[in-house]
mmCIF file of C-alpha atoms in Angstrom:
data_model
loop_
_atom_site.group_PDB
_atom_site.id
_atom_site.type_symbol
_atom_site.label_atom_id
_atom_site.label_comp_id
_atom_site.label_asym_id
_atom_site.label_seq_id
_atom_site.Cartn_x
_atom_site.Cartn_y
_atom_site.Cartn_z
ATOM 1 C CA ALA A 7 76.097 97.489 57.189
ATOM 2 C CA ASP A 8 73.083 98.852 58.979
ATOM 3 C CA ARG A 9 75.252 99.385 62.207
ATOM 4 C CA PHE A 10 78.542 101.382 63.000
ATOM 5 C CA ALA A 11 81.511 99.456 64.115
ATOM 6 C CA VAL A 12 82.917 101.356 66.901
ATOM 7 C CA ALA A 13 85.071 98.527 68.520
ATOM 8 C CA PRO A 14 88.161 99.339 66.733
ATOM 9 C CA VAL A 15 88.095 103.170 67.863
ATOM 10 C CA LEU A 16 87.304 102.028 71.215
ATOM 11 C CA HIS A 17 91.102 102.293 72.262
ATOM 12 C CA ALA A 18 91.827 105.492 70.839
ATOM 13 C CA VAL A 19 88.998 107.067 72.785
ATOM 14 C CA LEU A 20 89.620 105.377 76.319
ATOM 15 C CA PRO A 21 90.675 107.373 78.643
ATOM 16 C CA ASP A 22 94.189 107.350 79.729
ATOM 17 C CA ALA A 23 93.668 105.433 83.078
ATOM 18 C CA THR A 24 96.440 104.799 85.531
ATOM 19 C CA PHE A 25 96.907 101.730 87.266
ATOM 20 C CA HIS A 26 99.259 99.726 89.513
ATOM 21 C CA VAL A 27 100.606 96.217 89.306
ATOM 22 C CA LEU A 28 101.751 94.633 92.388
ATOM 23 C CA THR A 29 103.990 91.455 91.944
ATOM 24 C CA LEU A 30 103.842 88.526 94.529
ATOM 25 C CA SER A 31 105.952 85.802 95.352
ATOM 26 C CA ARG A 32 107.803 84.562 97.890
ATOM 27 C CA ASN A 33 111.008 85.634 96.848
ATOM 28 C CA HIS A 34 110.160 89.277 95.725
ATOM 29 C CA THR A 35 107.364 92.004 95.871
ATOM 30 C CA HIS A 36 107.353 95.032 93.571
ATOM 31 C CA LEU A 37 104.618 97.845 93.399
ATOM 32 C CA PHE A 38 104.570 99.394 89.648
ATOM 33 C CA VAL A 39 102.233 102.273 88.538
ATOM 34 C CA GLY A 40 101.174 102.149 84.865
ATOM 35 C CA ASP A 41 99.016 103.604 82.054
ATOM 36 C CA ARG A 42 97.976 102.286 78.383
ATOM 37 C CA PHE A 43 101.751 102.958 77.520
ATOM 38 C CA THR A 44 104.139 102.493 80.293
ATOM 39 C CA LEU A 45 104.550 100.553 83.685
ATOM 40 C CA ARG A 46 107.577 102.074 85.874
ATOM 41 C CA SER A 47 108.411 101.380 88.993
ATOM 42 C CA LEU A 48 107.251 102.638 92.330
ATOM 43 C CA ARG A 49 109.608 103.112 95.468
ATOM 44 C CA VAL A 50 107.065 101.925 98.537
ATOM 45 C CA PRO A 51 108.210 102.600 102.276
ATOM 46 C CA ASP A 52 108.188 99.709 103.966
ATOM 47 C CA LEU A 53 107.137 97.097 101.631
ATOM 48 C CA PRO A 54 108.995 93.915 101.888
ATOM 49 C CA ASP A 55 111.084 92.777 99.182
ATOM 50 C CA SER A 56 110.423 89.037 99.863
ATOM 51 C CA LEU A 57 108.820 86.849 102.706
ATOM 52 C CA SER A 58 112.557 86.364 104.377
ATOM 53 C CA ASP A 59 112.414 89.778 104.342
ATOM 54 C CA ALA A 60 109.059 90.558 106.356
ATOM 55 C CA LEU A 61 109.532 87.963 108.489
ATOM 56 C CA TRP A 62 113.450 87.724 108.760
ATOM 57 C CA TYR A 63 112.879 87.873 113.139
ATOM 58 C CA GLU A 64 111.263 84.259 112.270
ATOM 59 C CA SER A 65 114.279 83.163 110.743
ATOM 60 C CA HIS A 66 116.068 81.377 113.483
ATOM 61 C CA GLU A 67 114.225 78.503 114.076
ATOM 62 C CA ASN A 68 111.261 79.981 115.788
ATOM 63 C CA LEU A 69 113.246 80.261 118.834
ATOM 64 C CA LEU A 70 110.304 80.762 120.846
ATOM 65 C CA ASN A 71 108.487 77.544 120.308
ATOM 66 C CA ARG A 72 111.603 75.596 121.787
ATOM 67 C CA HIS A 73 112.623 75.410 125.331
ATOM 68 C CA GLY A 74 115.828 73.318 126.938
ATOM 69 C CA GLY A 75 114.897 70.450 129.016
ATOM 70 C CA ALA A 76 116.595 67.358 130.182
ATOM 71 C CA HIS A 77 115.190 63.663 129.393
ATOM 72 C CA ILE A 78 114.369 61.667 132.671
ATOM 73 C CA GLY A 79 117.268 59.596 133.233
ATOM 74 C CA SER A 80 119.638 60.525 130.286
ATOM 75 C CA GLY A 81 121.137 63.866 131.703
ATOM 76 C CA ARG A 82 121.521 65.340 127.954
ATOM 77 C CA PRO A 83 120.008 68.249 127.315
ATOM 78 C CA THR A 84 117.151 67.900 124.796
ATOM 79 C CA SER A 85 114.881 70.766 122.850
ATOM 80 C CA THR A 86 110.977 70.442 122.894
ATOM 81 C CA ILE A 87 109.268 72.050 119.865
ATOM 82 C CA HIS A 88 105.636 73.251 119.932
ATOM 83 C CA GLY A 89 103.355 73.672 116.752
ATOM 84 C CA GLY A 90 101.658 72.285 113.853
ATOM 85 C CA SER A 91 102.837 70.655 110.716
ATOM 86 C CA ALA A 92 105.315 72.614 108.475
ATOM 87 C CA SER A 93 102.789 73.144 106.094
ATOM 88 C CA ASP A 94 100.363 74.991 108.163
ATOM 89 C CA GLU A 95 103.871 77.441 109.373
ATOM 90 C CA ARG A 96 104.486 77.764 105.934
ATOM 91 C CA LYS A 97 100.697 79.387 105.234
ATOM 92 C CA ASP A 98 100.833 81.373 108.578
ATOM 93 C CA GLN A 99 104.112 82.811 107.381
ATOM 94 C CA PHE A 100 102.486 83.690 104.135
ATOM 95 C CA ASP A 101 99.261 85.063 105.374
ATOM 96 C CA ARG A 102 101.604 87.370 107.504
ATOM 97 C CA TYR A 103 103.620 88.323 104.899
ATOM 98 C CA VAL A 104 100.711 89.190 102.651
ATOM 99 C CA ARG A 105 99.328 91.257 105.484
ATOM 100 C CA LYS A 106 102.859 92.982 105.797
ATOM 101 C CA VAL A 107 102.597 93.598 102.141
ATOM 102 C CA ASP A 108 99.150 94.467 101.890
ATOM 103 C CA ASP A 109 99.714 97.246 104.897
ATOM 104 C CA ALA A 110 102.548 99.145 102.806
ATOM 105 C CA VAL A 111 100.179 99.002 99.139
ATOM 106 C CA VAL A 112 97.461 100.408 101.041
ATOM 107 C CA ALA A 113 99.356 103.226 102.646
ATOM 108 C CA ALA A 114 101.239 103.936 99.502
ATOM 109 C CA LEU A 115 98.087 103.801 97.311
ATOM 110 C CA SER A 116 95.933 105.896 100.090
ATOM 111 C CA GLY A 117 93.373 108.006 98.345
ATOM 112 C CA SER A 118 94.083 106.568 94.956
ATOM 113 C CA LYS A 119 91.438 105.427 93.107
ATOM 114 C CA ALA A 120 93.526 103.608 90.580
ATOM 115 C CA PRO A 121 92.915 99.677 90.204
ATOM 116 C CA LEU A 122 95.166 97.536 91.735
ATOM 117 C CA VAL A 123 96.426 94.254 89.520
ATOM 118 C CA VAL A 124 97.910 91.683 91.604
ATOM 119 C CA ALA A 125 100.468 89.229 89.424
ATOM 120 C CA ALA A 126 101.237 86.237 91.247
ATOM 121 C CA VAL A 127 100.733 82.085 91.356
ATOM 122 C CA ASP A 128 97.170 80.806 91.907
ATOM 123 C CA ARG A 129 97.468 80.318 95.741
ATOM 124 C CA GLU A 130 99.438 83.598 96.601
ATOM 125 C CA LEU A 131 97.191 85.502 94.194
ATOM 126 C CA ALA A 132 93.794 84.232 96.206
ATOM 127 C CA ALA A 133 96.066 84.914 99.671
ATOM 128 C CA TYR A 134 96.230 88.447 98.971
ATOM 129 C CA ALA A 135 92.907 88.987 97.426
ATOM 130 C CA ALA A 136 91.407 87.667 100.760
ATOM 131 C CA ALA A 137 93.349 89.674 102.794
ATOM 132 C CA SER A 138 93.432 93.059 100.774
ATOM 133 C CA ARG A 139 92.028 96.264 102.295
ATOM 134 C CA TYR A 140 92.711 97.942 98.955
ATOM 135 C CA PRO A 141 89.235 99.052 97.923
ATOM 136 C CA HIS A 142 89.792 98.946 94.369
ATOM 137 C CA LEU A 143 91.580 95.703 93.828
ATOM 138 C CA MET A 144 90.488 94.333 90.227
ATOM 139 C CA PRO A 145 88.755 90.936 90.909
ATOM 140 C CA ASP A 146 91.139 89.151 88.543
ATOM 141 C CA GLY A 147 94.589 89.041 88.592
ATOM 142 C CA ILE A 148 97.382 87.779 86.488
ATOM 143 C CA VAL A 149 98.149 84.156 87.174
ATOM 144 C CA GLY A 150 101.723 82.896 86.876
ATOM 145 C CA ASN A 151 105.267 83.480 88.622
ATOM 146 C CA PRO A 152 106.030 87.494 88.188
ATOM 147 C CA GLU A 153 109.142 86.652 88.349
ATOM 148 C CA HIS A 154 109.661 84.688 85.102
ATOM 149 C CA THR A 155 107.658 87.804 83.480
ATOM 150 C CA LYS A 156 109.115 90.215 80.646
ATOM 151 C CA LEU A 157 107.896 93.846 82.201
ATOM 152 C CA THR A 158 106.473 94.587 78.482
ATOM 153 C CA ASP A 159 104.410 91.130 79.080
ATOM 154 C CA LEU A 160 103.490 91.951 82.436
ATOM 155 C CA HIS A 161 102.193 95.551 81.473
ATOM 156 C CA ALA A 162 100.152 94.360 78.400
ATOM 157 C CA ALA A 163 98.304 91.728 80.661
ATOM 158 C CA ALA A 164 97.434 94.241 83.301
ATOM 159 C CA TRP A 165 96.449 96.735 80.599
ATOM 160 C CA ALA A 166 94.308 94.014 79.459
ATOM 161 C CA LEU A 167 92.535 93.628 82.356
ATOM 162 C CA VAL A 168 92.223 97.136 83.334
ATOM 163 C CA GLU A 169 90.857 98.038 79.641
ATOM 164 C CA LYS A 170 88.440 95.290 80.468
ATOM 165 C CA GLY A 171 87.312 96.834 83.535
ATOM 166 C CA LEU A 172 86.774 100.494 81.997
ATOM 167 C CA LEU A 173 85.047 99.274 78.997
ATOM 168 C CA ALA A 174 82.506 97.363 81.338
ATOM 169 C CA HIS A 175 82.035 100.500 83.261
ATOM 170 C CA ASP A 176 80.840 102.133 80.343
#
């Protein structure tokens, strides 16, 4: 041929880049560090394990939004509830959870220039992307429930995104 085929050797000459993977779901959150060959767990102070872990103080049916009272003429105590719809409340709770996760991730990765890949279902991926303050968040994430993804599959998907980003910058 009149040109060299360099694509097959790019894998051998790509830098051994470090990257991070954040798995995010309502039930479990975890941060990993990886390179071309491995992905290992990171212990992150203050990273909530789940939405209920992050918002444990709200688990008592929003006590601050209820107050007792008496129904006129009945003499029986009643309860009055203030607030919006249940779906609005769940969205607000998830947004608060995402901010707590991001606070812990940003603190743990302070000073790092390593890309961060997020693995989550669509709406949770979008919520994290909108809230994140980490400057090296990858624009694409791994879509799907990370709770059902093997670590080897998570690594392969994350490395594919990071490798694509490395090739785009060269």
